[in-house]
Amino acid sequence: MRVMDKRPKVTRRRVLGAGAASLVALTVIPGGIIVGAGNAWSATAKALKPNTFATLLQMARDIYPHDHVADKHYAGVVSSFDDAATKGEADKAVFEDGVTALDAAAVKAHGAPYAEVRWEAQRVALLRGIEKDPFFQRVRGALIGGLYGNAEVWPLFGYEGPSASKGGYIDRGFDDIDWL
Amino acid sequence: MAKFDLKDDSVVVVIGSGAGGGTLGSQLAQHGVRTVIMEAGGRHEIEDFDNDEWGMFGKISWLDKRTTSGSWRVAKDFSGLPAWIVKAVGGSTVHWAGASLRFQEHEWKVRTHYGNIPGANLLDWPIDANEMAPWYAKAEDNLGVTRTNGIPGLPGNNNFKIMKAGADKLGYKECHTGRMAINSEPRHGRGSCQQLGFCFQGCKTGAKWSTLYVDIPNGEKTGKLEVRANSQVLKIEHDKSGKVTGVLYADKKGKQHVQKARVVCVAGNSYESPRLLLNSASSMFPDGLANSSGQVGKNYMRHMTGSVYALFDKPVNMHRGTTMAGIIMDEGKHNPKRGFVGGYEMETLSLGLPFMAAFLDPGAWGREFTTALDSYDHMAGMWLVGEDMPQEKNAVTLHPTEKDQFGLPVPNVHFDDHANDTAMRSHAYKQGAAVYDAVGATRTFPTPPYPSTHNLGTNRMSAKASDGVVNKWGQTHDIKNLFVSDGSQFTTGAAENPTLTIVALAMRQADRIAREMKKKHI
């Protein structure tokens, strides 16, 4: 049967295995420019503090962890939060205050801000503590549309996207299952 | 294409252009009756369809404000979106999956067959299987339903093949690729299914029946039908004798007009139809039009629903091909030994990655969730749809404070599952998982209900005027020239997907209205 190659087509940093210390690797350059490891991606924090941007990125990875999906796809959604923050103080406060509180909880529990807590399980436990909050739900809800709705990630999941322009699947494997 | 004057009081106004209104309007025109269909949404033809789940959702869904209450899970997961229906010409026939099943004989008379179920407001329909048989035949021919009229079944896709293998192992006897309003071979000027997937986003090939590109153009060709898009009806007007005289509507720019009418037929789906009757209250009808029974908006049904998705160690690629590619009908029968009355159907379903992320387990996050999506291409899925119990407290009511863009109260939708619904869902989850376990599933997911697509019962049909809103013709008990023409007239919901029954009722009603007009009864 015809199967999709789910391997990423671009080089990217190696992430460590599930549950390991999969911290996002990035560099903040003065001026608010954030550069991913190996220059794989970059973003500019226009309204949010660079640290807030970085923490939201780590949080995004921890909410919907996919080890084969590169940071840049999560960073795209975080950039949309930055866009919202440039347009309104209320939106900006949601993210800045949310991250400040999350960092405070992380420092209390582990002696380090959220994005420096080394184990995913420890970070997830911190997120469980705030999962009902509007801040968390805002981040989570945006990821559902922004991450999984991004056509660039679809091949990584074996989802082939639009088919009409290719004549559908009638000659491209709609019934090609061969292992039953 | 006809164009009627606002002051022309000889026309029939049909509100809505979906399975009910689109069919009715077209049929009336073909009977020679001058008809205006008022459609709240825009007209998006096949060229405007995209193979894009969120893109099409934003383009065609009914997204006007609604509120929810009650203990149903939809109120928690999708509090502002209790229904997933279409606001566009063609209505929900643009995004439906195409399953076209007749009611089973006993489902017309469930009060008789099920007896008195505590908490349920059960009633027999005032019509039966014999009465409906010729209209079902006509509807099946019009829709081009596979496995009827000599039309072959569709070929099964990968998702179906998994279901079929599991069904065979469990000993189910009635599993096939369904009775679908999707061409398996070219018919009536439309081509055959190319297995695109994206049935929910509007069929790019037109192989799936929709009033948008079948009935409505056929009606327009007669010169007797005008379809007025972007025209949302706000109120039905009446005279001193209590007969309806026309409708107040807002055009695309929000400007309001009155279209006069000889007859008005309401087909806005089971939220907007009762809401319109309630919002049309007057000094003569203080509780809303056609509401002497107090049943307008009550007895809301949405079918018992749920889904089961399963992961396998080898690829499936369920997204390839028709969304609803096959069915197991064995659980559809009434067999109270299972611990509930009525039955349910098991129908394959696939969602693309964007919708799967939103609907697999709404609100879930973390690795339990993401490892499921990691295996998206190894996933199979089915939808479970069964008869739910009408309950008077499950209702569409006018919100006391929230208003829409026209200043009218928005609908609140209240729903609590009946104990029978819950028992049926538990059974369905168990059987759905068993189908997949039988072919080696490594994980299964009991996925909660999506926003409601089968909205039924809020203007129900009854023999007695005190029990419901409309008579056996869909004519309101209270007002002779006011009809209800959509799923809101369902007395009870049956296990089957409702579209074929809505179409059959609309064809029958068109015939009745045309004859009654000729006799000057209305």
JSON list of C-alpha atoms in Angstrom, two decimals, chain B residues 146-314:
[
{"chain": "B", "resi": 146, "resn": "THR", "atom": "CA", "xyz": [-26.78, 3.65, -3.67]},
{"chain": "B", "resi": 147, "resn": "ARG", "atom": "CA", "xyz": [-28.28, 0.18, -3.18]},
{"chain": "B", "resi": 148, "resn": "THR", "atom": "CA", "xyz": [-31.66, 1.57, -4.35]},
{"chain": "B", "resi": 149, "resn": "ASN", "atom": "CA", "xyz": [-33.01, 1.99, -7.89]},
{"chain": "B", "resi": 150, "resn": "GLY", "atom": "CA", "xyz": [-30.41, -0.47, -9.20]},
{"chain": "B", "resi": 151, "resn": "ILE", "atom": "CA", "xyz": [-27.55, 1.85, -8.24]},
{"chain": "B", "resi": 152, "resn": "PRO", "atom": "CA", "xyz": [-24.51, -0.15, -7.08]},
{"chain": "B", "resi": 153, "resn": "GLY", "atom": "CA", "xyz": [-22.89, 0.44, -3.70]},
{"chain": "B", "resi": 154, "resn": "LEU", "atom": "CA", "xyz": [-19.76, 2.55, -3.46]},
{"chain": "B", "resi": 155, "resn": "PRO", "atom": "CA", "xyz": [-16.41, 0.76, -3.28]},
{"chain": "B", "resi": 156, "resn": "GLY", "atom": "CA", "xyz": [-15.08, 0.43, 0.26]},
{"chain": "B", "resi": 157, "resn": "ASN", "atom": "CA", "xyz": [-12.05, 2.44, 1.34]},
{"chain": "B", "resi": 158, "resn": "ASN", "atom": "CA", "xyz": [-9.40, 1.45, 3.86]},
{"chain": "B", "resi": 159, "resn": "ASN", "atom": "CA", "xyz": [-11.45, 2.72, 6.80]},
{"chain": "B", "resi": 160, "resn": "PHE", "atom": "CA", "xyz": [-14.38, 0.57, 5.66]},
{"chain": "B", "resi": 161, "resn": "LYS", "atom": "CA", "xyz": [-12.22, -2.50, 5.12]},
{"chain": "B", "resi": 162, "resn": "ILE", "atom": "CA", "xyz": [-11.08, -2.35, 8.75]},
{"chain": "B", "resi": 163, "resn": "MET", "atom": "CA", "xyz": [-14.68, -1.99, 9.92]},
{"chain": "B", "resi": 164, "resn": "LYS", "atom": "CA", "xyz": [-15.82, -4.87, 7.71]},
{"chain": "B", "resi": 165, "resn": "ALA", "atom": "CA", "xyz": [-13.04, -7.20, 8.90]},
{"chain": "B", "resi": 166, "resn": "GLY", "atom": "CA", "xyz": [-13.96, -6.43, 12.52]},
{"chain": "B", "resi": 167, "resn": "ALA", "atom": "CA", "xyz": [-17.68, -6.79, 11.87]},
{"chain": "B", "resi": 168, "resn": "ASP", "atom": "CA", "xyz": [-17.12, -10.20, 10.28]},
{"chain": "B", "resi": 169, "resn": "LYS", "atom": "CA", "xyz": [-15.05, -11.37, 13.24]},
{"chain": "B", "resi": 170, "resn": "LEU", "atom": "CA", "xyz": [-17.78, -10.25, 15.67]},
{"chain": "B", "resi": 171, "resn": "GLY", "atom": "CA", "xyz": [-20.44, -12.03, 13.62]},
{"chain": "B", "resi": 172, "resn": "TYR", "atom": "CA", "xyz": [-22.30, -8.91, 12.50]},
{"chain": "B", "resi": 173, "resn": "LYS", "atom": "CA", "xyz": [-24.36, -9.69, 9.40]},
{"chain": "B", "resi": 174, "resn": "GLU", "atom": "CA", "xyz": [-25.31, -6.30, 7.99]},
{"chain": "B", "resi": 175, "resn": "CYS", "atom": "CA", "xyz": [-22.12, -4.47, 7.14]},
{"chain": "B", "resi": 176, "resn": "HIS", "atom": "CA", "xyz": [-21.70, -2.83, 3.74]},
{"chain": "B", "resi": 177, "resn": "THR", "atom": "CA", "xyz": [-20.75, 0.46, 2.13]},
{"chain": "B", "resi": 178, "resn": "GLY", "atom": "CA", "xyz": [-24.08, 1.96, 2.99]},
{"chain": "B", "resi": 179, "resn": "ARG", "atom": "CA", "xyz": [-26.99, 3.56, 1.23]},
{"chain": "B", "resi": 180, "resn": "MET", "atom": "CA", "xyz": [-25.38, 6.79, 0.23]},
{"chain": "B", "resi": 181, "resn": "ALA", "atom": "CA", "xyz": [-26.51, 9.83, -1.76]},
{"chain": "B", "resi": 182, "resn": "ILE", "atom": "CA", "xyz": [-23.13, 9.76, -3.51]},
{"chain": "B", "resi": 183, "resn": "ASN", "atom": "CA", "xyz": [-22.96, 8.66, -7.12]},
{"chain": "B", "resi": 184, "resn": "SER", "atom": "CA", "xyz": [-21.20, 5.33, -7.53]},
{"chain": "B", "resi": 185, "resn": "GLU", "atom": "CA", "xyz": [-21.64, 5.82, -11.27]},
{"chain": "B", "resi": 186, "resn": "PRO", "atom": "CA", "xyz": [-22.55, 8.90, -13.34]},
{"chain": "B", "resi": 187, "resn": "ARG", "atom": "CA", "xyz": [-26.22, 9.76, -12.96]},
{"chain": "B", "resi": 188, "resn": "HIS", "atom": "CA", "xyz": [-28.52, 12.67, -13.84]},
{"chain": "B", "resi": 189, "resn": "GLY", "atom": "CA", "xyz": [-25.72, 14.86, -15.14]},
{"chain": "B", "resi": 190, "resn": "ARG", "atom": "CA", "xyz": [-23.42, 14.41, -12.16]},
{"chain": "B", "resi": 191, "resn": "GLY", "atom": "CA", "xyz": [-20.25, 12.29, -12.17]},
{"chain": "B", "resi": 192, "resn": "SER", "atom": "CA", "xyz": [-19.20, 9.49, -9.90]},
{"chain": "B", "resi": 193, "resn": "CYS", "atom": "CA", "xyz": [-17.28, 9.74, -6.64]},
{"chain": "B", "resi": 194, "resn": "GLN", "atom": "CA", "xyz": [-13.51, 10.18, -7.03]},
{"chain": "B", "resi": 195, "resn": "GLN", "atom": "CA", "xyz": [-12.84, 9.27, -3.39]},
{"chain": "B", "resi": 196, "resn": "LEU", "atom": "CA", "xyz": [-11.60, 12.74, -2.46]},
{"chain": "B", "resi": 197, "resn": "GLY", "atom": "CA", "xyz": [-12.45, 12.68, 1.20]},
{"chain": "B", "resi": 198, "resn": "PHE", "atom": "CA", "xyz": [-13.65, 16.11, 2.38]},
{"chain": "B", "resi": 199, "resn": "CYS", "atom": "CA", "xyz": [-17.35, 15.23, 2.13]},
{"chain": "B", "resi": 200, "resn": "PHE", "atom": "CA", "xyz": [-17.91, 17.62, 5.08]},
{"chain": "B", "resi": 201, "resn": "GLN", "atom": "CA", "xyz": [-16.29, 20.52, 3.21]},
{"chain": "B", "resi": 202, "resn": "GLY", "atom": "CA", "xyz": [-18.65, 20.45, 0.23]},
{"chain": "B", "resi": 203, "resn": "CYS", "atom": "CA", "xyz": [-18.17, 17.86, -2.53]},
{"chain": "B", "resi": 204, "resn": "LYS", "atom": "CA", "xyz": [-15.77, 19.28, -5.12]},
{"chain": "B", "resi": 205, "resn": "THR", "atom": "CA", "xyz": [-17.00, 16.88, -7.82]},
{"chain": "B", "resi": 206, "resn": "GLY", "atom": "CA", "xyz": [-20.71, 17.18, -7.09]},
{"chain": "B", "resi": 207, "resn": "ALA", "atom": "CA", "xyz": [-20.98, 13.39, -6.84]},
{"chain": "B", "resi": 208, "resn": "LYS", "atom": "CA", "xyz": [-22.71, 13.83, -3.47]},
{"chain": "B", "resi": 209, "resn": "TRP", "atom": "CA", "xyz": [-26.28, 15.09, -3.61]},
{"chain": "B", "resi": 210, "resn": "SER", "atom": "CA", "xyz": [-26.97, 18.58, -2.34]},
{"chain": "B", "resi": 211, "resn": "THR", "atom": "CA", "xyz": [-29.95, 20.86, -2.88]},
{"chain": "B", "resi": 212, "resn": "LEU", "atom": "CA", "xyz": [-27.37, 23.52, -3.83]},
{"chain": "B", "resi": 213, "resn": "TYR", "atom": "CA", "xyz": [-26.57, 22.03, -7.22]},
{"chain": "B", "resi": 214, "resn": "VAL", "atom": "CA", "xyz": [-29.42, 19.55, -7.76]},
{"chain": "B", "resi": 215, "resn": "ASP", "atom": "CA", "xyz": [-32.86, 20.69, -6.58]},
{"chain": "B", "resi": 216, "resn": "ILE", "atom": "CA", "xyz": [-32.36, 24.43, -6.51]},
{"chain": "B", "resi": 217, "resn": "PRO", "atom": "CA", "xyz": [-31.15, 24.76, -10.14]},
{"chain": "B", "resi": 218, "resn": "ASN", "atom": "CA", "xyz": [-33.94, 22.36, -11.17]},
{"chain": "B", "resi": 219, "resn": "GLY", "atom": "CA", "xyz": [-36.44, 24.62, -9.44]},
{"chain": "B", "resi": 220, "resn": "GLU", "atom": "CA", "xyz": [-34.92, 27.78, -10.90]},
{"chain": "B", "resi": 221, "resn": "LYS", "atom": "CA", "xyz": [-35.19, 26.32, -14.41]},
{"chain": "B", "resi": 222, "resn": "THR", "atom": "CA", "xyz": [-38.99, 26.31, -14.10]},
{"chain": "B", "resi": 223, "resn": "GLY", "atom": "CA", "xyz": [-39.05, 30.10, -13.83]},
{"chain": "B", "resi": 224, "resn": "LYS", "atom": "CA", "xyz": [-41.19, 29.75, -10.69]},
{"chain": "B", "resi": 225, "resn": "LEU", "atom": "CA", "xyz": [-38.46, 29.77, -8.05]},
{"chain": "B", "resi": 226, "resn": "GLU", "atom": "CA", "xyz": [-36.43, 32.65, -6.67]},
{"chain": "B", "resi": 227, "resn": "VAL", "atom": "CA", "xyz": [-33.68, 31.91, -4.17]},
{"chain": "B", "resi": 228, "resn": "ARG", "atom": "CA", "xyz": [-32.90, 35.03, -2.16]},
{"chain": "B", "resi": 229, "resn": "ALA", "atom": "CA", "xyz": [-29.51, 34.49, -0.49]},
{"chain": "B", "resi": 230, "resn": "ASN", "atom": "CA", "xyz": [-28.15, 36.57, 2.41]},
{"chain": "B", "resi": 231, "resn": "SER", "atom": "CA", "xyz": [-31.74, 37.14, 3.52]},
{"chain": "B", "resi": 232, "resn": "GLN", "atom": "CA", "xyz": [-32.32, 36.25, 7.14]},
{"chain": "B", "resi": 233, "resn": "VAL", "atom": "CA", "xyz": [-35.94, 36.11, 8.21]},
{"chain": "B", "resi": 234, "resn": "LEU", "atom": "CA", "xyz": [-36.44, 37.83, 11.55]},
{"chain": "B", "resi": 235, "resn": "LYS", "atom": "CA", "xyz": [-40.19, 37.57, 12.00]},
{"chain": "B", "resi": 236, "resn": "ILE", "atom": "CA", "xyz": [-43.29, 36.04, 10.46]},
{"chain": "B", "resi": 237, "resn": "GLU", "atom": "CA", "xyz": [-46.17, 38.51, 10.23]},
{"chain": "B", "resi": 238, "resn": "HIS", "atom": "CA", "xyz": [-49.89, 37.77, 10.48]},
{"chain": "B", "resi": 239, "resn": "ASP", "atom": "CA", "xyz": [-53.21, 39.54, 10.06]},
{"chain": "B", "resi": 240, "resn": "LYS", "atom": "CA", "xyz": [-56.17, 40.00, 12.40]},
{"chain": "B", "resi": 241, "resn": "SER", "atom": "CA", "xyz": [-57.67, 36.68, 11.37]},
{"chain": "B", "resi": 242, "resn": "GLY", "atom": "CA", "xyz": [-54.48, 34.93, 12.53]},
{"chain": "B", "resi": 243, "resn": "LYS", "atom": "CA", "xyz": [-53.31, 33.94, 9.04]},
{"chain": "B", "resi": 244, "resn": "VAL", "atom": "CA", "xyz": [-49.68, 34.63, 8.20]},
{"chain": "B", "resi": 245, "resn": "THR", "atom": "CA", "xyz": [-49.16, 37.34, 5.58]},
{"chain": "B", "resi": 246, "resn": "GLY", "atom": "CA", "xyz": [-45.42, 37.55, 4.98]},
{"chain": "B", "resi": 247, "resn": "VAL", "atom": "CA", "xyz": [-41.99, 37.70, 6.51]},
{"chain": "B", "resi": 248, "resn": "LEU", "atom": "CA", "xyz": [-39.74, 40.48, 7.77]},
{"chain": "B", "resi": 249, "resn": "TYR", "atom": "CA", "xyz": [-36.15, 39.85, 6.70]},
{"chain": "B", "resi": 250, "resn": "ALA", "atom": "CA", "xyz": [-32.77, 41.54, 6.70]},
{"chain": "B", "resi": 251, "resn": "ASP", "atom": "CA", "xyz": [-30.71, 41.66, 3.51]},
{"chain": "B", "resi": 252, "resn": "LYS", "atom": "CA", "xyz": [-26.91, 41.42, 3.24]},
{"chain": "B", "resi": 253, "resn": "LYS", "atom": "CA", "xyz": [-26.48, 45.02, 4.37]},
{"chain": "B", "resi": 254, "resn": "GLY", "atom": "CA", "xyz": [-28.85, 44.58, 7.29]},
{"chain": "B", "resi": 255, "resn": "LYS", "atom": "CA", "xyz": [-31.61, 46.55, 5.59]},
{"chain": "B", "resi": 256, "resn": "GLN", "atom": "CA", "xyz": [-35.04, 45.19, 6.50]},
{"chain": "B", "resi": 257, "resn": "HIS", "atom": "CA", "xyz": [-37.84, 44.34, 4.07]},
{"chain": "B", "resi": 258, "resn": "VAL", "atom": "CA", "xyz": [-41.19, 42.60, 4.17]},
{"chain": "B", "resi": 259, "resn": "GLN", "atom": "CA", "xyz": [-41.92, 39.89, 1.61]},
{"chain": "B", "resi": 260, "resn": "LYS", "atom": "CA", "xyz": [-45.62, 39.24, 1.36]},
{"chain": "B", "resi": 261, "resn": "ALA", "atom": "CA", "xyz": [-46.75, 35.62, 1.11]},
{"chain": "B", "resi": 262, "resn": "ARG", "atom": "CA", "xyz": [-49.79, 33.42, 0.66]},
{"chain": "B", "resi": 263, "resn": "VAL", "atom": "CA", "xyz": [-48.14, 30.55, 2.56]},
{"chain": "B", "resi": 264, "resn": "VAL", "atom": "CA", "xyz": [-45.02, 30.47, 4.76]},
{"chain": "B", "resi": 265, "resn": "CYS", "atom": "CA", "xyz": [-42.95, 27.32, 5.32]},
{"chain": "B", "resi": 266, "resn": "VAL", "atom": "CA", "xyz": [-40.27, 27.27, 8.00]},
{"chain": "B", "resi": 267, "resn": "ALA", "atom": "CA", "xyz": [-37.16, 25.16, 7.39]},
{"chain": "B", "resi": 268, "resn": "GLY", "atom": "CA", "xyz": [-34.34, 26.76, 9.33]},
{"chain": "B", "resi": 269, "resn": "ASN", "atom": "CA", "xyz": [-33.18, 23.64, 11.21]},
{"chain": "B", "resi": 270, "resn": "SER", "atom": "CA", "xyz": [-34.23, 22.78, 14.76]},
{"chain": "B", "resi": 271, "resn": "TYR", "atom": "CA", "xyz": [-32.82, 25.88, 16.49]},
{"chain": "B", "resi": 272, "resn": "GLU", "atom": "CA", "xyz": [-33.79, 28.65, 14.09]},
{"chain": "B", "resi": 273, "resn": "SER", "atom": "CA", "xyz": [-37.23, 27.28, 13.20]},
{"chain": "B", "resi": 274, "resn": "PRO", "atom": "CA", "xyz": [-38.64, 27.36, 16.75]},
{"chain": "B", "resi": 275, "resn": "ARG", "atom": "CA", "xyz": [-36.68, 30.53, 17.50]},
{"chain": "B", "resi": 276, "resn": "LEU", "atom": "CA", "xyz": [-38.36, 32.26, 14.57]},
{"chain": "B", "resi": 277, "resn": "LEU", "atom": "CA", "xyz": [-41.81, 31.14, 15.76]},
{"chain": "B", "resi": 278, "resn": "LEU", "atom": "CA", "xyz": [-41.01, 32.34, 19.29]},
{"chain": "B", "resi": 279, "resn": "ASN", "atom": "CA", "xyz": [-39.53, 35.64, 18.06]},
{"chain": "B", "resi": 280, "resn": "SER", "atom": "CA", "xyz": [-42.71, 36.20, 16.03]},
{"chain": "B", "resi": 281, "resn": "ALA", "atom": "CA", "xyz": [-44.84, 36.55, 19.15]},
{"chain": "B", "resi": 282, "resn": "SER", "atom": "CA", "xyz": [-47.56, 39.21, 18.92]},
{"chain": "B", "resi": 283, "resn": "SER", "atom": "CA", "xyz": [-50.45, 40.45, 21.03]},
{"chain": "B", "resi": 284, "resn": "MET", "atom": "CA", "xyz": [-52.62, 37.84, 19.37]},
{"chain": "B", "resi": 285, "resn": "PHE", "atom": "CA", "xyz": [-50.01, 35.07, 19.85]},
{"chain": "B", "resi": 286, "resn": "PRO", "atom": "CA", "xyz": [-48.12, 36.14, 22.99]},
{"chain": "B", "resi": 287, "resn": "ASP", "atom": "CA", "xyz": [-46.29, 32.79, 23.34]},
{"chain": "B", "resi": 288, "resn": "GLY", "atom": "CA", "xyz": [-45.14, 32.77, 19.73]},
{"chain": "B", "resi": 289, "resn": "LEU", "atom": "CA", "xyz": [-46.72, 31.56, 16.52]},
{"chain": "B", "resi": 290, "resn": "ALA", "atom": "CA", "xyz": [-48.28, 28.08, 16.41]},
{"chain": "B", "resi": 291, "resn": "ASN", "atom": "CA", "xyz": [-47.55, 27.58, 20.08]},
{"chain": "B", "resi": 292, "resn": "SER", "atom": "CA", "xyz": [-50.97, 26.95, 21.64]},
{"chain": "B", "resi": 293, "resn": "SER", "atom": "CA", "xyz": [-49.61, 23.57, 22.77]},
{"chain": "B", "resi": 294, "resn": "GLY", "atom": "CA", "xyz": [-46.58, 25.18, 24.42]},
{"chain": "B", "resi": 295, "resn": "GLN", "atom": "CA", "xyz": [-44.46, 22.63, 22.53]},
{"chain": "B", "resi": 296, "resn": "VAL", "atom": "CA", "xyz": [-42.56, 25.03, 20.24]},
{"chain": "B", "resi": 297, "resn": "GLY", "atom": "CA", "xyz": [-38.87, 24.57, 21.01]},
{"chain": "B", "resi": 298, "resn": "LYS", "atom": "CA", "xyz": [-39.49, 21.56, 23.28]},
{"chain": "B", "resi": 299, "resn": "ASN", "atom": "CA", "xyz": [-38.50, 17.91, 22.87]},
{"chain": "B", "resi": 300, "resn": "TYR", "atom": "CA", "xyz": [-35.16, 18.80, 21.29]},
{"chain": "B", "resi": 301, "resn": "MET", "atom": "CA", "xyz": [-33.37, 15.70, 20.05]},
{"chain": "B", "resi": 302, "resn": "ARG", "atom": "CA", "xyz": [-29.82, 15.45, 18.70]},
{"chain": "B", "resi": 303, "resn": "HIS", "atom": "CA", "xyz": [-29.37, 11.67, 18.35]},
{"chain": "B", "resi": 304, "resn": "MET", "atom": "CA", "xyz": [-27.29, 9.65, 20.75]},
{"chain": "B", "resi": 305, "resn": "THR", "atom": "CA", "xyz": [-23.83, 10.16, 19.28]},
{"chain": "B", "resi": 306, "resn": "GLY", "atom": "CA", "xyz": [-20.21, 9.36, 19.97]},
{"chain": "B", "resi": 307, "resn": "SER", "atom": "CA", "xyz": [-17.25, 8.04, 18.02]},
{"chain": "B", "resi": 308, "resn": "VAL", "atom": "CA", "xyz": [-14.65, 5.35, 18.41]},
{"chain": "B", "resi": 309, "resn": "TYR", "atom": "CA", "xyz": [-11.21, 5.86, 16.91]},
{"chain": "B", "resi": 310, "resn": "ALA", "atom": "CA", "xyz": [-8.59, 3.13, 17.03]},
{"chain": "B", "resi": 311, "resn": "LEU", "atom": "CA", "xyz": [-4.86, 2.83, 16.36]},
{"chain": "B", "resi": 312, "resn": "PHE", "atom": "CA", "xyz": [-3.22, -0.08, 14.59]},
{"chain": "B", "resi": 313, "resn": "ASP", "atom": "CA", "xyz": [0.39, -1.12, 14.24]},
{"chain": "B", "resi": 314, "resn": "LYS", "atom": "CA", "xyz": [0.15, -0.78, 10.45]}
]
